Amino acid sequence: MNEPIIRFEKVVKRFGELTVLDELDFEVAPGEKVTIIGPSGSGKSTVLRVLMTLERINAGVVYVDGEPLWHEPHQGTLKPASEAHLRKMRQKMGMVFQHFNLFPHMTVLRNLTEAPRYVLGLSPQEARQRAEELLELVGLSDKAEAFPSQLSGGQQQRVAIARALAMRPKIMLFDEPTSALDPELVGEVLRVIRSLAEEHELTMLLVTHEMDFARRISDRICFFDQGRILEQGPPEEIFSSPKEQRTREFLHAVLHPEE
Amino acid sequence: MEWTRYIDPLLQGCWVTIELTVYSTILGALLAFGAGMGKLSHNPLIKALSVTYIEVFRGTSLLVQLFWLYFALPLLGELIGLDLRFHPVSVGVLALGLNIGAYGAEVVRGAVQAVPRTQYEAAKALNFTRTQTLWRIALPQALPEMMPPFGNLAVQNLKDTALVSLISLGDLAFRAEQLRNLTQDSTTIYTMVLFMYFGMALVLAALMGLLERHVGRWRHRRR
């Protein structure tokens, strides 16, 4: 295995009394597609939010692309990261949120060009070209001048994916990207994510409850329980013959909810 | 006495009232913006300055502020050897602007804080700086939220201008008082003045409504 592009070392995250990540050890290889599953409150989304620097950690070290994310080397040890360091590290990642979080006051096109122009410093023409290519990729070329409020949830999420990709991240984080969608709109979003999964370079980390989808696109499934990875392995192994009782119970509850 | 004879002097007063309202509302909007953002600042000095300004001007009477700036400040200036006598119009605009600015600052702060946390998270994920997030993401969304309370404040400000007649500024209220002293025709004069303030308030409210629609254009787009 290559040097991992993401590595959690005994990472602890607490919200008050509640320990969400409990000395978590976790690795992702470059280009790997990993899906995190598990009961709510097990810390799945927190893993993504810590990576995107939306949540600080209480202990441990997170490495991204060989460098500590929340720390900087200082006289042989590590000190808390400066904003400049965090900005450099964020550049490597893009995130797609459960509720899309598009900017409602901008057209679809501007949602896609704003950060490339003002964060990456692209020219208006470059940013626009990049945005148009991505809109084509997600099948929304005709919606460039629409506002987010004029789009369906599925369309908004596809725009949000394109917006994250416009920054050319090495790592894409998907935080329950279809959980807020009406059932008939889930497919169009999953198709876009699936087409991305075929890119070998892109590392993908996905939190989802779409088990069939996870099985098809993932190299590895991690089952989270109480802030740790209880069990992980290739999809066929986890879904067909889980070793842990908790994994079996969870999969049974998700796949046969009526029983 | 014919009521039409009051029209000219009262209209002159209206013009002064309009000038005072426009200048002090603009000054107030700038102060509201500065102090509202200042209160959200991470810099403790800027924050303290903003909070002090807001609390002092919200917590004291406009009339007393007006008198203080007009009567007390020049005397204070004399003591320290500065000429701090200002034209009544300047004093009126300053007092009204400082006052409305203090109330407006809370409107600005509230509207910026009402922008959902998820918008800030999306901005962070796209690596915008704090300043860029404020100017490009938060403020454009907060602006339409500010407009209805700003409209209220502007109308409030228009009516508050009547107080400047007490520092002998020839606004509408001052002209009315002059005419009343001259003619004793209180009912006619004050009824006319009532309608004139009401008319100006209607126009002002309509203008603020237009501004509100303009800054919130994106909100009217629906599927």
Short mmCIF file of C-alpha atoms in Angstrom, two decimals:
data_model
loop_
_atom_site.label_atom_id
_atom_site.label_comp_id
_atom_site.label_asym_id
_atom_site.label_seq_id
_atom_site.Cartn_x
_atom_site.Cartn_y
_atom_site.Cartn_z
CA MET A 1 0.00 0.00 0.00
CA ASN A 2 1.18 3.52 -0.84
CA GLU A 3 1.74 6.14 1.79
CA PRO A 4 -1.83 6.91 2.99
CA ILE A 5 -3.27 10.25 1.86
CA ILE A 6 -5.39 10.42 5.01
CA ARG A 7 -4.28 9.10 8.38
CA PHE A 8 -5.98 9.51 11.77
CA GLU A 9 -3.76 8.67 14.75
CA LYS A 10 -5.59 8.18 18.03
CA VAL A 11 -7.88 11.09 17.24
CA VAL A 12 -10.26 12.15 19.97
CA LYS A 13 -13.20 14.48 19.40
CA ARG A 14 -15.56 15.37 22.21
CA PHE A 15 -18.69 17.48 22.28
CA GLY A 16 -18.96 18.31 25.98
CA GLU A 17 -19.36 15.01 27.81
CA LEU A 18 -19.95 13.07 24.62
CA THR A 19 -16.97 11.39 22.98
CA VAL A 20 -17.66 11.29 19.24
CA LEU A 21 -14.28 10.02 18.06
CA ASP A 22 -12.62 7.73 20.56
CA GLU A 23 -8.90 7.38 19.81
CA LEU A 24 -9.73 6.72 16.20
CA ASP A 25 -7.10 5.15 13.95
CA PHE A 26 -8.04 5.32 10.28
CA GLU A 27 -6.21 5.35 6.96
CA VAL A 28 -7.14 5.99 3.35
CA ALA A 29 -4.83 5.28 0.41
CA PRO A 30 -4.49 7.72 -2.50
CA GLY A 31 -7.27 7.11 -5.02
CA GLU A 32 -9.13 4.84 -2.66
CA LYS A 33 -12.94 5.05 -2.44
CA VAL A 34 -14.01 4.46 1.14
CA THR A 35 -17.56 4.42 2.47
CA ILE A 36 -18.27 4.94 6.13
CA ILE A 37 -21.42 3.36 7.50
CA GLY A 38 -22.77 3.05 10.99
CA PRO A 39 -25.54 4.09 13.35
CA SER A 40 -26.26 7.78 13.89
CA GLY A 41 -23.99 9.33 16.46
CA SER A 42 -21.21 6.89 15.68
CA GLY A 43 -18.93 9.69 14.46
CA LYS A 44 -19.14 9.11 10.71
CA SER A 45 -19.87 12.69 9.70
CA THR A 46 -17.43 13.99 12.29
CA VAL A 47 -14.58 12.26 10.44
CA LEU A 48 -15.40 14.30 7.33
CA ARG A 49 -15.95 17.51 9.28
CA VAL A 50 -12.63 17.15 11.06
CA LEU A 51 -10.92 16.68 7.68
CA MET A 52 -12.61 19.77 6.23
CA THR A 53 -11.46 21.67 9.37
CA LEU A 54 -15.05 22.38 10.38
CA GLU A 55 -14.47 20.66 13.73
CA ARG A 56 -11.34 20.84 15.86
CA ILE A 57 -9.96 17.73 17.47
CA ASN A 58 -9.23 17.30 21.16
CA ALA A 59 -6.31 14.89 20.89
CA GLY A 60 -4.33 12.85 18.37
CA VAL A 61 -3.00 13.84 14.97
CA VAL A 62 -4.63 13.84 11.53
CA TYR A 63 -2.32 13.60 8.52
CA VAL A 64 -3.42 14.65 5.05
CA ASP A 65 -1.14 14.15 2.08
CA GLY A 66 1.80 13.54 4.42
CA GLU A 67 1.36 16.66 6.55
CA PRO A 68 -0.40 17.11 9.89
CA LEU A 69 -3.74 18.85 9.31
CA TRP A 70 -4.42 20.47 12.66
CA HIS A 71 -0.77 20.95 13.60
CA GLU A 72 2.44 22.41 12.30
CA PRO A 73 5.94 21.14 13.09
CA HIS A 74 7.58 23.40 15.65
CA GLN A 75 10.99 22.79 17.24
CA GLY A 76 10.75 19.04 16.92
CA THR A 77 7.18 18.80 18.21
CA LEU A 78 3.79 19.85 16.88
CA LYS A 79 2.00 23.11 17.61
CA PRO A 80 -1.59 24.05 16.70
CA ALA A 81 -1.93 24.98 13.05
CA SER A 82 -2.08 28.60 11.92
CA GLU A 83 -4.86 29.83 9.64
CA ALA A 84 -2.33 29.95 6.79
CA HIS A 85 -1.50 26.28 7.29
CA LEU A 86 -5.19 25.34 7.49
CA ARG A 87 -5.87 27.20 4.25
CA LYS A 88 -3.05 25.35 2.51
CA MET A 89 -4.42 22.02 3.74
CA ARG A 90 -8.06 22.79 2.87
CA GLN A 91 -6.98 23.29 -0.71
CA LYS A 92 -6.51 19.53 -1.03
CA MET A 93 -10.11 18.74 -0.13
CA GLY A 94 -13.62 19.40 -1.34
CA MET A 95 -16.83 18.67 0.50
CA VAL A 96 -20.42 17.95 -0.47
CA PHE A 97 -22.99 18.54 2.27
CA GLN A 98 -26.24 16.83 3.10
CA HIS A 99 -28.18 20.06 2.56
CA PHE A 100 -26.14 21.24 -0.48
CA ASN A 101 -25.35 24.64 1.09
CA LEU A 102 -25.28 26.44 -2.23
CA PHE A 103 -25.00 30.22 -2.07
CA PRO A 104 -28.62 31.31 -2.63
CA HIS A 105 -27.77 34.84 -3.81
CA MET A 106 -25.59 33.66 -6.71
CA THR A 107 -26.50 32.03 -9.99
CA VAL A 108 -25.39 28.45 -10.55
CA LEU A 109 -22.52 29.72 -12.69
CA ARG A 110 -21.32 32.12 -10.01
CA ASN A 111 -21.59 29.43 -7.36
CA LEU A 112 -19.04 27.56 -9.47
CA THR A 113 -16.75 30.44 -10.45
CA GLU A 114 -16.61 32.46 -7.22
CA ALA A 115 -14.06 30.36 -5.33
CA PRO A 116 -11.86 29.53 -8.35
CA ARG A 117 -11.67 33.24 -9.15
CA TYR A 118 -11.14 34.71 -5.71
CA VAL A 119 -9.50 31.83 -3.84
CA LEU A 120 -7.42 30.27 -6.62
CA GLY A 121 -6.98 33.51 -8.56
CA LEU A 122 -8.20 32.20 -11.92
CA SER A 123 -9.13 34.68 -14.62
CA PRO A 124 -12.87 35.13 -15.28
CA GLN A 125 -12.48 33.26 -18.58
CA GLU A 126 -10.63 30.33 -17.01
CA ALA A 127 -13.11 30.10 -14.15
CA ARG A 128 -16.03 30.22 -16.53
CA GLN A 129 -14.60 27.56 -18.81
CA ARG A 130 -13.93 25.30 -15.86
CA ALA A 131 -17.47 25.85 -14.57
CA GLU A 132 -19.05 25.11 -17.93
CA GLU A 133 -17.11 21.85 -18.26
CA LEU A 134 -18.25 20.78 -14.81
CA LEU A 135 -21.88 21.73 -15.47
CA GLU A 136 -21.73 19.53 -18.51
CA LEU A 137 -20.29 16.72 -16.41
CA VAL A 138 -23.21 16.91 -13.97
CA GLY A 139 -25.74 17.43 -16.80
CA LEU A 140 -26.83 20.95 -15.91
CA SER A 141 -25.40 23.09 -18.70
CA ASP A 142 -28.82 24.66 -19.28
CA LYS A 143 -29.08 25.84 -15.66
CA ALA A 144 -26.01 28.10 -15.57
CA GLU A 145 -28.05 31.28 -15.13
CA ALA A 146 -30.62 29.82 -12.71
CA PHE A 147 -30.62 30.55 -9.01
CA PRO A 148 -30.42 27.63 -6.55
CA SER A 149 -34.00 28.25 -5.41
CA GLN A 150 -35.16 27.50 -8.96
CA LEU A 151 -33.62 24.01 -8.94
CA SER A 152 -34.79 20.69 -7.54
CA GLY A 153 -32.89 19.16 -4.65
CA GLY A 154 -31.18 16.69 -6.96
CA GLN A 155 -30.09 19.46 -9.30
CA GLN A 156 -28.83 21.55 -6.38
CA GLN A 157 -26.75 18.68 -5.11
CA ARG A 158 -25.26 18.14 -8.56
CA VAL A 159 -24.33 21.82 -8.65
CA ALA A 160 -22.79 21.47 -5.19
CA ILE A 161 -20.67 18.55 -6.42
CA ALA A 162 -19.53 20.60 -9.42
CA ARG A 163 -18.76 23.53 -7.14
CA ALA A 164 -16.49 21.38 -4.97
CA LEU A 165 -14.80 19.87 -8.04
CA ALA A 166 -14.10 23.32 -9.48
CA MET A 167 -11.39 23.69 -6.83
CA ARG A 168 -9.66 20.54 -8.20
CA PRO A 169 -9.35 18.75 -4.85
CA LYS A 170 -7.35 15.55 -4.40
CA ILE A 171 -9.88 14.32 -1.87
CA MET A 172 -13.66 14.54 -2.09
CA LEU A 173 -15.74 14.24 1.05
CA PHE A 174 -19.43 13.37 0.69
CA ASP A 175 -21.50 13.83 3.84
CA GLU A 176 -24.77 11.95 3.32
CA PRO A 177 -25.21 13.54 -0.11
CA THR A 178 -28.59 11.98 -0.80
CA SER A 179 -30.18 11.91 2.66
CA ALA A 180 -32.09 15.17 2.18
CA LEU A 181 -33.44 14.25 -1.25
CA ASP A 182 -36.82 12.97 -2.33
CA PRO A 183 -36.43 9.31 -3.30
CA GLU A 184 -36.95 9.92 -7.02
CA LEU A 185 -34.03 12.40 -7.09
CA VAL A 186 -31.47 10.16 -5.42
CA GLY A 187 -30.54 8.34 -8.61
CA GLU A 188 -29.34 11.39 -10.56
CA VAL A 189 -26.96 12.37 -7.74
CA LEU A 190 -25.65 8.83 -7.26
CA ARG A 191 -24.96 8.58 -11.00
CA VAL A 192 -22.76 11.68 -10.83
CA ILE A 193 -20.88 10.40 -7.79
CA ARG A 194 -20.46 7.06 -9.48
CA SER A 195 -18.92 8.65 -12.56
CA LEU A 196 -16.44 10.39 -10.27
CA ALA A 197 -15.61 7.11 -8.57
CA GLU A 198 -14.29 5.86 -11.91
CA GLU A 199 -11.50 8.41 -11.77
CA HIS A 200 -8.45 6.66 -10.40
CA GLU A 201 -6.68 9.72 -9.03
CA LEU A 202 -9.49 11.08 -6.90
CA THR A 203 -9.68 9.91 -3.31
CA MET A 204 -13.25 9.65 -2.09
CA LEU A 205 -14.65 9.41 1.38
CA LEU A 206 -18.39 8.88 1.53
CA VAL A 207 -20.86 8.76 4.40
CA THR A 208 -24.15 7.29 3.21
CA HIS A 209 -27.08 5.07 4.00
CA GLU A 210 -27.36 3.91 0.38
CA MET A 211 -25.98 0.43 0.95
CA ASP A 212 -26.36 -0.89 -2.61
CA PHE A 213 -24.56 2.13 -3.94
CA ALA A 214 -21.78 1.84 -1.34
CA ARG A 215 -21.32 -1.78 -2.28
CA ARG A 216 -20.93 -0.96 -5.97
CA ILE A 217 -18.52 1.98 -5.83
CA SER A 218 -16.41 1.39 -2.72
CA ASP A 219 -13.01 -0.24 -2.44
CA ARG A 220 -13.59 -0.53 1.27
CA ILE A 221 -16.42 -0.22 3.77
CA CYS A 222 -15.77 0.96 7.33
CA PHE A 223 -18.36 0.25 9.97
CA PHE A 224 -18.24 2.88 12.68
CA ASP A 225 -19.58 2.30 16.14
CA GLN A 226 -19.14 4.55 19.16
CA GLY A 227 -16.37 6.64 17.66
CA ARG A 228 -14.23 3.80 16.40
CA ILE A 229 -14.01 1.49 13.43
CA LEU A 230 -15.53 -1.75 14.60
CA GLU A 231 -15.05 -3.59 11.35
CA GLN A 232 -13.76 -2.82 7.85
CA GLY A 233 -13.05 -4.61 4.60
CA PRO A 234 -14.04 -5.00 0.96
CA PRO A 235 -17.79 -4.48 0.38
CA GLU A 236 -18.57 -8.11 -0.39
CA GLU A 237 -16.97 -9.18 2.88
CA ILE A 238 -18.75 -6.60 5.04
CA PHE A 239 -22.14 -7.01 3.42
CA SER A 240 -22.07 -10.82 2.97
CA SER A 241 -20.23 -12.06 5.99
CA PRO A 242 -19.75 -9.42 8.67
CA LYS A 243 -17.81 -10.76 11.62
CA GLU A 244 -19.16 -8.49 14.32
CA GLN A 245 -22.56 -8.89 15.91
CA ARG A 246 -23.09 -5.06 15.88
CA THR A 247 -22.38 -4.88 12.14
CA ARG A 248 -24.83 -7.70 11.44
CA GLU A 249 -27.52 -5.99 13.51
CA PHE A 250 -26.94 -2.64 11.83
CA LEU A 251 -26.99 -4.06 8.29
CA HIS A 252 -30.06 -6.08 9.07
CA ALA A 253 -31.86 -3.01 10.43
CA VAL A 254 -30.90 -0.91 7.40
CA LEU A 255 -31.58 -3.52 4.72
CA HIS A 256 -34.77 -4.93 6.28
CA PRO A 257 -36.25 -1.99 8.17
CA GLU A 258 -39.72 -3.48 8.40
CA GLU A 259 -38.67 -6.59 10.31
CA MET B 1 -57.27 83.23 7.39
CA GLU B 2 -56.77 81.19 4.27
CA TRP B 3 -55.04 77.81 4.83
CA THR B 4 -53.33 78.13 1.42
CA ARG B 5 -51.22 80.94 2.81
CA TYR B 6 -49.51 78.47 5.15
CA ILE B 7 -48.38 76.24 2.31
CA ASP B 8 -45.27 78.11 1.24
CA PRO B 9 -43.62 78.53 4.66
CA LEU B 10 -44.52 74.96 5.58
CA LEU B 11 -43.03 73.61 2.33
CA GLN B 12 -39.82 75.48 3.10
CA GLY B 13 -39.81 73.65 6.42
CA CYS B 14 -40.46 70.36 4.65
CA TRP B 15 -37.39 70.87 2.53
CA VAL B 16 -35.17 71.30 5.60
CA THR B 17 -36.79 68.23 7.16
CA ILE B 18 -36.07 66.22 3.99
CA GLU B 19 -32.45 67.37 3.91
CA LEU B 20 -31.97 66.48 7.55
CA THR B 21 -33.59 63.09 7.04
CA VAL B 22 -31.56 62.18 3.96
CA TYR B 23 -28.19 63.24 5.33
CA SER B 24 -28.69 61.77 8.79
CA THR B 25 -30.08 58.49 7.40
CA ILE B 26 -27.02 58.13 5.16
CA LEU B 27 -24.69 58.96 8.05
CA GLY B 28 -26.67 56.58 10.25
CA ALA B 29 -26.46 53.76 7.71
CA LEU B 30 -22.67 54.15 7.52
CA LEU B 31 -22.33 54.20 11.30
CA ALA B 32 -24.73 51.25 11.62
CA PHE B 33 -22.62 49.28 9.20
CA GLY B 34 -19.33 50.16 10.90
CA ALA B 35 -20.51 49.58 14.45
CA GLY B 36 -22.56 46.49 13.56
CA MET B 37 -19.58 44.84 11.91
CA GLY B 38 -17.34 46.20 14.66
CA LYS B 39 -19.41 44.45 17.28
CA LEU B 40 -18.79 41.16 15.43
CA SER B 41 -15.08 41.86 15.09
CA HIS B 42 -12.52 39.58 16.71
CA ASN B 43 -10.41 42.62 17.52
CA PRO B 44 -11.24 43.47 21.17
CA LEU B 45 -10.52 47.20 20.72
CA ILE B 46 -12.83 47.60 17.70
CA LYS B 47 -15.46 45.53 19.46
CA ALA B 48 -15.27 47.60 22.66
CA LEU B 49 -15.48 50.85 20.68
CA SER B 50 -18.52 49.65 18.78
CA VAL B 51 -20.32 48.37 21.87
CA THR B 52 -19.63 51.61 23.75
CA TYR B 53 -20.94 53.72 20.90
CA ILE B 54 -24.08 51.61 20.51
CA GLU B 55 -24.90 51.54 24.21
CA VAL B 56 -24.24 55.24 24.83
CA PHE B 57 -26.43 56.43 21.98
CA ARG B 58 -29.19 53.90 22.50
CA GLY B 59 -29.16 54.57 26.22
CA THR B 60 -29.49 58.36 26.20
CA SER B 61 -32.21 60.65 24.96
CA LEU B 62 -31.90 62.09 21.46
CA LEU B 63 -33.02 65.47 22.77
CA VAL B 64 -30.25 65.49 25.37
CA GLN B 65 -27.68 64.42 22.75
CA LEU B 66 -28.86 67.25 20.55
CA PHE B 67 -28.61 69.84 23.32
CA TRP B 68 -25.27 68.45 24.41
CA LEU B 69 -23.78 68.72 20.93
CA TYR B 70 -25.29 72.17 20.36
CA PHE B 71 -24.90 73.88 23.76
CA ALA B 72 -22.40 71.84 25.82
CA LEU B 73 -19.82 70.89 23.23
CA PRO B 74 -18.92 74.50 22.24
CA LEU B 75 -18.34 75.37 25.91
CA LEU B 76 -16.22 72.28 26.34
CA GLY B 77 -14.31 73.34 23.24
CA GLU B 78 -13.69 76.76 24.72
CA LEU B 79 -12.16 75.14 27.80
CA ILE B 80 -9.65 73.20 25.74
CA GLY B 81 -9.14 75.99 23.23
CA LEU B 82 -11.00 74.54 20.24
CA ASP B 83 -13.79 76.03 18.22
CA LEU B 84 -16.46 73.35 18.46
CA ARG B 85 -19.38 75.51 17.40
CA PHE B 86 -21.15 73.93 14.48
CA HIS B 87 -23.97 75.00 12.25
CA PRO B 88 -27.35 73.79 13.58
CA VAL B 89 -27.80 71.67 10.44
CA SER B 90 -24.51 69.87 11.09
CA VAL B 91 -25.43 69.32 14.72
CA GLY B 92 -28.87 68.05 13.74
CA VAL B 93 -27.50 65.65 11.15
CA LEU B 94 -24.80 64.47 13.54
CA ALA B 95 -27.14 63.83 16.48
CA LEU B 96 -29.80 62.14 14.36
CA GLY B 97 -27.20 60.09 12.47
CA LEU B 98 -25.41 58.96 15.62
CA ASN B 99 -28.73 57.97 17.12
CA ILE B 100 -30.12 56.00 14.20
CA GLY B 101 -26.68 54.48 13.62
CA ALA B 102 -26.68 52.98 17.11
CA TYR B 103 -30.04 51.30 16.54
CA GLY B 104 -29.09 50.30 13.01
CA ALA B 105 -25.87 48.69 14.24
CA GLU B 106 -27.93 46.11 16.11
CA VAL B 107 -29.92 45.46 12.94
CA VAL B 108 -26.72 44.87 10.95
CA ARG B 109 -25.25 42.60 13.61
CA GLY B 110 -28.47 40.60 13.92
CA ALA B 111 -28.83 40.14 10.17
CA VAL B 112 -25.23 38.99 9.71
CA GLN B 113 -25.59 36.55 12.58
CA ALA B 114 -28.81 35.22 11.09
CA VAL B 115 -26.96 33.93 8.00
CA PRO B 116 -27.05 30.15 8.52
CA ARG B 117 -23.94 28.51 9.93
CA THR B 118 -24.01 26.10 6.98
CA GLN B 119 -23.24 29.00 4.62
CA TYR B 120 -20.08 29.75 6.58
CA GLU B 121 -19.17 26.05 6.47
CA ALA B 122 -19.62 25.94 2.70
CA ALA B 123 -17.44 29.04 2.40
CA LYS B 124 -14.76 27.45 4.56
CA ALA B 125 -14.85 24.24 2.55
CA LEU B 126 -14.18 26.35 -0.56
CA ASN B 127 -11.31 28.01 1.29
CA PHE B 128 -12.59 31.58 1.27
CA THR B 129 -10.82 33.84 3.75
CA ARG B 130 -12.78 35.32 6.65
CA THR B 131 -12.99 38.68 4.92
CA GLN B 132 -14.10 37.16 1.61
CA THR B 133 -16.72 35.10 3.42
CA LEU B 134 -18.10 38.20 5.07
CA TRP B 135 -18.22 40.34 1.94
CA ARG B 136 -19.06 37.75 -0.70
CA ILE B 137 -21.21 35.24 1.17
CA ALA B 138 -22.63 36.64 4.41
CA LEU B 139 -23.37 40.31 3.71
CA PRO B 140 -25.21 39.87 0.40
CA GLN B 141 -27.52 37.44 2.19
CA ALA B 142 -27.85 39.62 5.30
CA LEU B 143 -28.65 42.82 3.39
CA PRO B 144 -32.26 41.92 2.43
CA GLU B 145 -32.86 40.91 6.07
CA MET B 146 -31.76 44.36 7.21
CA MET B 147 -34.03 46.30 4.93
CA PRO B 148 -37.43 46.11 6.70
CA PRO B 149 -36.01 47.25 10.07
CA PHE B 150 -33.92 49.88 8.26
CA GLY B 151 -37.13 51.15 6.65
CA ASN B 152 -38.66 51.48 10.11
CA LEU B 153 -35.61 53.33 11.39
CA ALA B 154 -35.63 55.73 8.45
CA VAL B 155 -39.26 56.64 9.07
CA GLN B 156 -38.56 56.95 12.79
CA ASN B 157 -35.66 59.22 11.89
CA LEU B 158 -37.86 61.41 9.70
CA LYS B 159 -40.20 61.98 12.63
CA ASP B 160 -37.32 62.54 15.06
CA THR B 161 -36.11 65.45 12.93
CA ALA B 162 -38.91 67.48 14.56
CA LEU B 163 -36.71 67.68 17.64
CA VAL B 164 -34.11 69.82 15.83
CA SER B 165 -36.62 72.70 15.80
CA LEU B 166 -35.56 73.06 19.44
CA ILE B 167 -32.07 74.17 18.37
CA SER B 168 -33.74 76.78 16.15
CA LEU B 169 -33.44 74.90 12.85
CA GLY B 170 -36.10 75.94 10.38
CA ASP B 171 -37.59 72.50 9.74
CA LEU B 172 -41.27 71.69 9.35
CA ALA B 173 -42.01 71.60 13.08
CA PHE B 174 -40.19 74.93 13.56
CA ARG B 175 -42.13 76.62 10.77
CA ALA B 176 -45.38 75.30 12.19
CA GLU B 177 -44.55 76.72 15.60
CA GLN B 178 -43.69 80.10 14.04
CA LEU B 179 -46.96 80.24 12.10
CA ARG B 180 -48.94 79.23 15.13
CA ASN B 181 -47.40 82.01 17.22
CA LEU B 182 -48.27 84.44 14.48
CA THR B 183 -51.84 83.35 13.75
CA GLN B 184 -53.03 81.23 16.70
CA ASP B 185 -54.61 78.97 14.04
CA SER B 186 -53.38 75.79 15.71
CA THR B 187 -55.92 73.33 14.34
CA THR B 188 -55.38 74.17 10.67
CA ILE B 189 -51.61 74.40 10.92
CA TYR B 190 -51.01 71.24 12.91
CA THR B 191 -53.47 69.26 10.79
CA MET B 192 -51.53 70.32 7.69
CA VAL B 193 -48.24 69.45 9.38
CA LEU B 194 -49.59 66.05 10.35
CA PHE B 195 -50.45 65.29 6.73
CA MET B 196 -47.10 66.60 5.49
CA TYR B 197 -45.15 64.32 7.82
CA PHE B 198 -47.44 61.47 6.83
CA GLY B 199 -46.88 62.18 3.12
CA MET B 200 -43.11 62.29 3.53
CA ALA B 201 -43.20 59.06 5.55
CA LEU B 202 -45.19 57.35 2.81
CA VAL B 203 -42.69 58.39 0.16
CA LEU B 204 -39.76 57.31 2.34
CA ALA B 205 -41.35 53.94 3.08
CA ALA B 206 -41.96 53.43 -0.65
CA LEU B 207 -38.33 54.26 -1.44
CA MET B 208 -37.09 51.84 1.22
CA GLY B 209 -39.42 49.22 -0.26
CA LEU B 210 -37.83 49.70 -3.68
CA LEU B 211 -34.37 49.40 -2.16
CA GLU B 212 -35.43 46.24 -0.35
CA ARG B 213 -36.60 44.65 -3.59
CA HIS B 214 -33.38 45.68 -5.30
CA VAL B 215 -30.99 44.13 -2.77
CA GLY B 216 -33.12 41.00 -2.50
CA ARG B 217 -33.69 40.35 -6.22
CA TRP B 218 -32.33 36.82 -5.98
CA ARG B 219 -34.97 35.93 -3.38
CA HIS B 220 -37.86 36.44 -5.73
CA ARG B 221 -36.69 33.74 -8.11
CA ARG B 222 -38.80 30.69 -7.65
CA ARG B 223 -39.32 27.57 -9.63
#
